[in-house]
Short mmCIF file of C-alpha atoms in Angstrom, two decimals:
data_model
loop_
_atom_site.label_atom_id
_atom_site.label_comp_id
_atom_site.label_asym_id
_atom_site.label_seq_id
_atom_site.Cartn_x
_atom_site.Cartn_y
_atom_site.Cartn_z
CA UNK A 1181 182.23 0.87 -199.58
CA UNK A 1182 178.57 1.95 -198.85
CA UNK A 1183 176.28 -0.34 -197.05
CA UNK A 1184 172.70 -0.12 -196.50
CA UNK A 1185 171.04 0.17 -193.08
CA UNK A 1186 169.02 -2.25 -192.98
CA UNK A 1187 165.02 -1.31 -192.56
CA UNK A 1188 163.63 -2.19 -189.19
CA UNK A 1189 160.25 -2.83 -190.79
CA UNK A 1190 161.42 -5.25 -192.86
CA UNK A 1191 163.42 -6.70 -190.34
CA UNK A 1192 160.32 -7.48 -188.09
CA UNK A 1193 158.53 -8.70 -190.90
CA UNK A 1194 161.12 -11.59 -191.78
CA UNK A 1195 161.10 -12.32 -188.40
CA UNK A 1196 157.55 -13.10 -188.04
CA UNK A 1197 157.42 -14.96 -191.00
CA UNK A 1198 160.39 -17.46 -189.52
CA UNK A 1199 158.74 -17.72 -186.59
CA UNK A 1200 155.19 -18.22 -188.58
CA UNK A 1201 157.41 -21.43 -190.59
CA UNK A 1202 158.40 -22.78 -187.44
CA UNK A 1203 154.90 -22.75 -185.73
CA UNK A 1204 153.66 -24.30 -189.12
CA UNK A 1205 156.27 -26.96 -189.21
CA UNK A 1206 155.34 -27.95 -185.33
CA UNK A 1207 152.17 -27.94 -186.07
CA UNK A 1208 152.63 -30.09 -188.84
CA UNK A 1209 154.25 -32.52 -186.81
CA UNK A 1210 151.50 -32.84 -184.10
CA UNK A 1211 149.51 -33.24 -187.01
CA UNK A 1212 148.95 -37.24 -186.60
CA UNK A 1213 148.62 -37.35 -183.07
CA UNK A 1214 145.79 -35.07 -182.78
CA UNK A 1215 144.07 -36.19 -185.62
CA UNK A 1216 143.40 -39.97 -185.39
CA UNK A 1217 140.76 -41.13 -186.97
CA UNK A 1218 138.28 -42.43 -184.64
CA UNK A 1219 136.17 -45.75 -185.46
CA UNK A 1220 132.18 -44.66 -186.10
CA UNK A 1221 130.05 -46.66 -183.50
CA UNK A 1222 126.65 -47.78 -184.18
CA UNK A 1223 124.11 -50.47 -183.44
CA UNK A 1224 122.51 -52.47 -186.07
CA UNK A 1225 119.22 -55.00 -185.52
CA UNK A 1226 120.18 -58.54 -187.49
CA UNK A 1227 117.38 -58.89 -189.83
CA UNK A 1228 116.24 -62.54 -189.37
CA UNK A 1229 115.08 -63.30 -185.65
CA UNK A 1230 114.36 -67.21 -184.81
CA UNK A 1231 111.46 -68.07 -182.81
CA UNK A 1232 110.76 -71.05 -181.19
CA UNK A 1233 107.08 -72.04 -182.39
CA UNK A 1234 104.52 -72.20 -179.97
CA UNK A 1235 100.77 -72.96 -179.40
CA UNK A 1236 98.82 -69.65 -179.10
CA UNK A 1237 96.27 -70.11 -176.19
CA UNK A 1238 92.65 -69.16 -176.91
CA UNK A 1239 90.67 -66.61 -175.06
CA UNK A 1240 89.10 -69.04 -172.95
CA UNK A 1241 92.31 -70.02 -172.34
CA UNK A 1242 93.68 -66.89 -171.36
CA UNK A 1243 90.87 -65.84 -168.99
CA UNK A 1244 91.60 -69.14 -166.99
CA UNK A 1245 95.77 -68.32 -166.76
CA UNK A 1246 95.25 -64.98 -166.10
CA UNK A 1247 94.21 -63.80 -162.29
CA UNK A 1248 90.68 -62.49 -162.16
CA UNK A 1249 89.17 -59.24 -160.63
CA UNK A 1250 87.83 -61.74 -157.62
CA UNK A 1251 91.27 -63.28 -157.35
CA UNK A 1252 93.14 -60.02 -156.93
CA UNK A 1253 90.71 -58.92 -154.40
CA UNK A 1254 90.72 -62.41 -152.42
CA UNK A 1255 94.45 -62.02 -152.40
CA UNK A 1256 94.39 -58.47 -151.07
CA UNK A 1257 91.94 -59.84 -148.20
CA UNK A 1258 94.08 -62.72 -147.38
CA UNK A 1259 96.89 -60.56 -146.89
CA UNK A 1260 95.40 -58.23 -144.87
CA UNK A 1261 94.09 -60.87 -142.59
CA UNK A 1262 97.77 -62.14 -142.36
CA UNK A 1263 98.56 -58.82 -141.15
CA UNK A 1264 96.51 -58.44 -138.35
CA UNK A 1265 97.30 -61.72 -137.03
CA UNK A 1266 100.89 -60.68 -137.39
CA UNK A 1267 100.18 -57.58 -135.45
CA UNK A 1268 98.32 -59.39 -132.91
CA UNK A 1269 101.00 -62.17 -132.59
CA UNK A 1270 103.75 -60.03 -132.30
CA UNK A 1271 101.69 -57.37 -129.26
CA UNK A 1272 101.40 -60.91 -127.71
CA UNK A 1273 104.52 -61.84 -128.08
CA UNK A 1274 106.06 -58.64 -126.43
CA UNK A 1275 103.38 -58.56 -123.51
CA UNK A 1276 104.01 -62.30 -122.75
CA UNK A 1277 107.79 -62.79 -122.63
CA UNK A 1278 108.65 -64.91 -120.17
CA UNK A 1279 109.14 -68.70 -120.79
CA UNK A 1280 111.92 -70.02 -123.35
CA UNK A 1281 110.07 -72.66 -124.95
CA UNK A 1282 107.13 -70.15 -125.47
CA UNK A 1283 109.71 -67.73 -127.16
CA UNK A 1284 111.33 -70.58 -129.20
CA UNK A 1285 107.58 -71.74 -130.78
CA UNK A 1286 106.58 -67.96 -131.05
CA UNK A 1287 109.84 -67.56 -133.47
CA UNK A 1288 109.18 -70.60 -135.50
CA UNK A 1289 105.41 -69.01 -135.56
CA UNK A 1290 106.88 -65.45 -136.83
CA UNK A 1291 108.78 -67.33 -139.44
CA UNK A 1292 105.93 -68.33 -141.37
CA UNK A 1293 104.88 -64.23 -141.55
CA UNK A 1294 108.09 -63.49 -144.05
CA UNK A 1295 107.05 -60.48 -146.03
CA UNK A 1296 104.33 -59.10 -143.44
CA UNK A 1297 106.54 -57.48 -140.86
CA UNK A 1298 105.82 -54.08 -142.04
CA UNK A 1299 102.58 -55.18 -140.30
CA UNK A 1300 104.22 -54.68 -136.51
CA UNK A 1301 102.91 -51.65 -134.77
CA UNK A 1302 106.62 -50.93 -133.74
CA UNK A 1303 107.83 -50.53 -137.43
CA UNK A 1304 104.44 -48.86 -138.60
CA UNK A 1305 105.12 -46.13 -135.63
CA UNK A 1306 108.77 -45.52 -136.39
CA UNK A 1307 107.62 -44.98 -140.31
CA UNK A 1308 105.33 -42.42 -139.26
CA UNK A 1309 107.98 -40.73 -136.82
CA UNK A 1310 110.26 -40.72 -140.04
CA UNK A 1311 108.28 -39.24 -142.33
CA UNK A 1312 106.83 -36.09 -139.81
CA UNK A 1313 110.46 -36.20 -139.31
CA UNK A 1314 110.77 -35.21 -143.11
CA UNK A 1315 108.00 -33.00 -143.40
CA UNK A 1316 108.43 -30.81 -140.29
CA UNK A 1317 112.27 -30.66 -141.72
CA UNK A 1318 110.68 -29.45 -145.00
CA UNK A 1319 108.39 -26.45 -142.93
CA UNK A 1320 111.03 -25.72 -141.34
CA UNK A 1321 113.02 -24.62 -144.80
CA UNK A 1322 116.09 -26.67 -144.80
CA UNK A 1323 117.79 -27.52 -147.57
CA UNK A 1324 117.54 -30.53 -149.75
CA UNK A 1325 121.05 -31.76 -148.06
CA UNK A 1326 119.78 -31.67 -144.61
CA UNK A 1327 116.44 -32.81 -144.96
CA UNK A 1328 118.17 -36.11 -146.90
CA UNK A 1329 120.55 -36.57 -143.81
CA UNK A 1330 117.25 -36.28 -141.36
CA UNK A 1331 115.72 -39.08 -143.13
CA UNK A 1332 118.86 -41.00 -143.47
CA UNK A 1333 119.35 -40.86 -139.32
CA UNK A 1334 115.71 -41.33 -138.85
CA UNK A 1335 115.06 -44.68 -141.50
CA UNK A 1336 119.07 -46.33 -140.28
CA UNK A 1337 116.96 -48.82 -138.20
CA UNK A 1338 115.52 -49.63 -140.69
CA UNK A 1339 118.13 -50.48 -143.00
CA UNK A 1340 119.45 -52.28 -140.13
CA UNK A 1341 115.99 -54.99 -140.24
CA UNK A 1342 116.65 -55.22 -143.78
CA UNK A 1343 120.05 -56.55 -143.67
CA UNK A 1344 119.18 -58.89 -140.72
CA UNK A 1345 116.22 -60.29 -143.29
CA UNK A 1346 118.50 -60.33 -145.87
CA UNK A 1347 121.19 -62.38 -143.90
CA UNK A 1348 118.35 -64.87 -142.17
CA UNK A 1349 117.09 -65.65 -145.80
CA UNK A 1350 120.80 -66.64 -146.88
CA UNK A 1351 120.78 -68.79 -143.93
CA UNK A 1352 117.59 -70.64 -144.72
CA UNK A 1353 118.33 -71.11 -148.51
CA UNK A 1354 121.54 -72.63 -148.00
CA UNK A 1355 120.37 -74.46 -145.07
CA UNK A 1356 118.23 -76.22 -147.52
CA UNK A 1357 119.97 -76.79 -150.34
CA UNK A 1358 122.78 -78.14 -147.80
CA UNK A 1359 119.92 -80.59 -146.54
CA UNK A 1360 118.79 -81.79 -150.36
CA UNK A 1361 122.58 -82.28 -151.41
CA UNK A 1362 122.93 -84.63 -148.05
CA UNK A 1363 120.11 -85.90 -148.98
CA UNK A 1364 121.01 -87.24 -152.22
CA UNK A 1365 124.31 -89.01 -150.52
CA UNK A 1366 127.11 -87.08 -151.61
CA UNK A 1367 129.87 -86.43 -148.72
CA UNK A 1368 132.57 -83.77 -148.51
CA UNK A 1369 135.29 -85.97 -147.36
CA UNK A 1370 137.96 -82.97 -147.65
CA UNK A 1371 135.82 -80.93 -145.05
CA UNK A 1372 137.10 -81.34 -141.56
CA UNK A 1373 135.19 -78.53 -140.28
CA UNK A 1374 131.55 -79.00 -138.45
CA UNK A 1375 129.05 -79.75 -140.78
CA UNK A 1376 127.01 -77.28 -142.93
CA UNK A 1377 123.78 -78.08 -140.45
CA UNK A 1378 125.29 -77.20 -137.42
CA UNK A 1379 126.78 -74.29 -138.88
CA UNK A 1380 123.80 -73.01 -140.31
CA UNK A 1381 122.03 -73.16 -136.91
CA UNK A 1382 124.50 -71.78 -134.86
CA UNK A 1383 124.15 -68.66 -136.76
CA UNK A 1384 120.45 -68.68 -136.24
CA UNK A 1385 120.82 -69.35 -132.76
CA UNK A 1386 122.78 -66.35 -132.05
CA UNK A 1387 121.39 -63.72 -134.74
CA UNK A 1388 118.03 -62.18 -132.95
CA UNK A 1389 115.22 -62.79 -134.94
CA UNK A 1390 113.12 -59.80 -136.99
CA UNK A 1391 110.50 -59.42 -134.68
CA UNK A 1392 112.77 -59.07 -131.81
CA UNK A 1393 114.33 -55.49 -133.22
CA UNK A 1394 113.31 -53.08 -131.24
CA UNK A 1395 113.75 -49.19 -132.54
CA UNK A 1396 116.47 -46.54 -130.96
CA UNK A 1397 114.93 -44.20 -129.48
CA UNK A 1398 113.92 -40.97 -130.85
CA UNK A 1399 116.36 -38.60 -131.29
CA UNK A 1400 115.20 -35.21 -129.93
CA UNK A 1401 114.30 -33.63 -133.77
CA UNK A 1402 112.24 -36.59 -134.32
CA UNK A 1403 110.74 -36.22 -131.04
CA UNK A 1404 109.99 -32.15 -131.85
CA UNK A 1405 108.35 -32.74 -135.47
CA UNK A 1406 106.15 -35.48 -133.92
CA UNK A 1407 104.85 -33.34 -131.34
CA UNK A 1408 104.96 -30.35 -133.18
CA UNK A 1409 103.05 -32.01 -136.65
CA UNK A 1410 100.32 -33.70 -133.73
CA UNK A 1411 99.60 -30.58 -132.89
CA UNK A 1412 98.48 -28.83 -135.82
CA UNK A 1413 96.39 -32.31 -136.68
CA UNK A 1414 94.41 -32.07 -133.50
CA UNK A 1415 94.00 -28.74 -133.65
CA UNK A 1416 92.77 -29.01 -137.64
CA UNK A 1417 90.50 -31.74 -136.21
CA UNK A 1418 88.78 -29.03 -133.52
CA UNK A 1419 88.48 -26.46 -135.99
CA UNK A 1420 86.95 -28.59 -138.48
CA UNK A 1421 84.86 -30.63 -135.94
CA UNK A 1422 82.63 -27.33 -134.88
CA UNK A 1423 79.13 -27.80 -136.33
CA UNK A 1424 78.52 -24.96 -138.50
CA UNK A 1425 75.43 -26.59 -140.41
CA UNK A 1426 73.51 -29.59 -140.34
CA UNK A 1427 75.95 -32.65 -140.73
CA UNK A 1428 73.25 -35.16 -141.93
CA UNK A 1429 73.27 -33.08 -145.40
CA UNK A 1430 77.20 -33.38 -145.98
CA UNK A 1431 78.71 -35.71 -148.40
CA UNK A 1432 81.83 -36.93 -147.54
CA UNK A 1433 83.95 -38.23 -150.28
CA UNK A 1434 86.09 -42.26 -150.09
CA UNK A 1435 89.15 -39.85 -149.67
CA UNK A 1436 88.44 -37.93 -147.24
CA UNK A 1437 87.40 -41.06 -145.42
CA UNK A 1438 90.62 -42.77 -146.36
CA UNK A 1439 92.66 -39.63 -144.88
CA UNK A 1440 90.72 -39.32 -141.68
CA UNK A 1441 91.01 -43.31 -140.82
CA UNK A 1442 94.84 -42.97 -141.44
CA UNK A 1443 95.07 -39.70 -139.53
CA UNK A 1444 93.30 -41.85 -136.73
CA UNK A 1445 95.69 -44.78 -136.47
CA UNK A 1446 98.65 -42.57 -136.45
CA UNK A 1447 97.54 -40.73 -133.09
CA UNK A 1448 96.85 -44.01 -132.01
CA UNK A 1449 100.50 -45.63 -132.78
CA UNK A 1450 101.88 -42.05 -131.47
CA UNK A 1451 99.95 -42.66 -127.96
#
């Protein structure tokens, strides 16, 4: 009996087509797992708002809630007087350390400056070293990387004031909210520990006090940018100090001014 040979074409073509099926039936089957139908998220206003009524104040009004020109100014003198006498308080405080009792009413003195010890010629000189620290990083081409870690070593003292604030505030809120609830006559009977009070001051007896943290000292590529960046002030300063024309006919502008005055107190904290 004859029997055909059978076509390798056609062959090949039958098998692709089985293995077409079974790719279609998988597929089919991973169907509902790909597929899910997510749930559309959106945000909607509600249409009716409720408002508590309320008096509307008049323009007179207004003008006598709201902080004036003069206030704002008064404000900005006040607080710059506070500073100096910071400044001065702590310089005395430094230069004159030698009796306890002085250094205990000194303290309770520098507690009423909360807020104004940026004022201290210790932390306005380690700013400045920190940022020439910065810029002579940036002259010098580094990269964004290094100049961040430069910063971050030169401004860690920093950090370290602000978490001793941080922790002295804790200690005086609770202190007095410890002192109202005693106050009002309610006793923890299940506390056998010391009481909250003595607690509370036993911290503040050991933790030094903001005005007592004194910087590290400079590292040797804060030291170099310092120098370095004083230099090329000073010398600016000569080469802009030679009289080239009359100087009763020049005009200097509030900038200027502003720029020279702070160039001026940061030799003077460098010194």
């Amino acid at each position: 009996m004859y029997l055909p040979t059978p076509n390798p074409i056609q062959s090949d073509h039958l098998l692709l087509m089985k293995q077409q099926q079974q790719r279609q039936r998988q597929r089919q089957q991973r169907q509902p797992l790909i597929t899910m139908k997510r749930k559309k998220k959106s945000v909607c206003f509600f249409g009716v708002v409720f408002v508590k009524p309320y008096e509307k104040a008049s323009s007179q009004e207004a003008v006598d809630i709201w902080y004036t020109d003069e206030d704002m100014a008064l404000f900005k003198k006040e607080g710059r007087d506070m500073t100096v006498s910071y400044r001065n308080l702590t310089t005395s405080t430094t230069h004159n350390n030698t009796k306890k009792d002085d250094n205990e009413k000194d303290n309770k003195d520098l507690s009423m400056y909360r807020g104004f010890e940026y004022g201290s010629i210790r932390r306005q000189k380690h700013k400045i070293v920190a940022n020439r620290c910065v810029l002579y990083a940036q002259r010098q081409g580094m990269t964004a990387r290094h100049i961040a870690s430069v910063y971050r070593k030169a401004n860690g003292w920093f950090t370290d004031v602000a978490f001793l604030q941080a922790v002295h505030d804790c200690i005086e809120l609770y202190d007095d909210t410890n002192n109202n609830s005693n106050g009002s006559g309610t006793v923890n009977k299940n506390n056998k520990g010391p009481p909250p009070q003595q607690e509370m001051m036993r911290m503040t007896t050991t933790l030094p006090s903001v005005a007592a943290m004194i910087p590290p000292r400079l590292f040797p590529f804060a030291m170099k940018s310092a120098l370095a960046l004083r230099k090329t002030t000073t010398g600016n300063k000569r080469t802009t100090s030679t009289p080239t024309t009359t100087t009763n006919n020049i005009v200097t502008s509030i900038d200027d001014q502003k720029r020279r005055k702070r160039q001026r107190r940061a030799l003077f904290l460098l010194k």
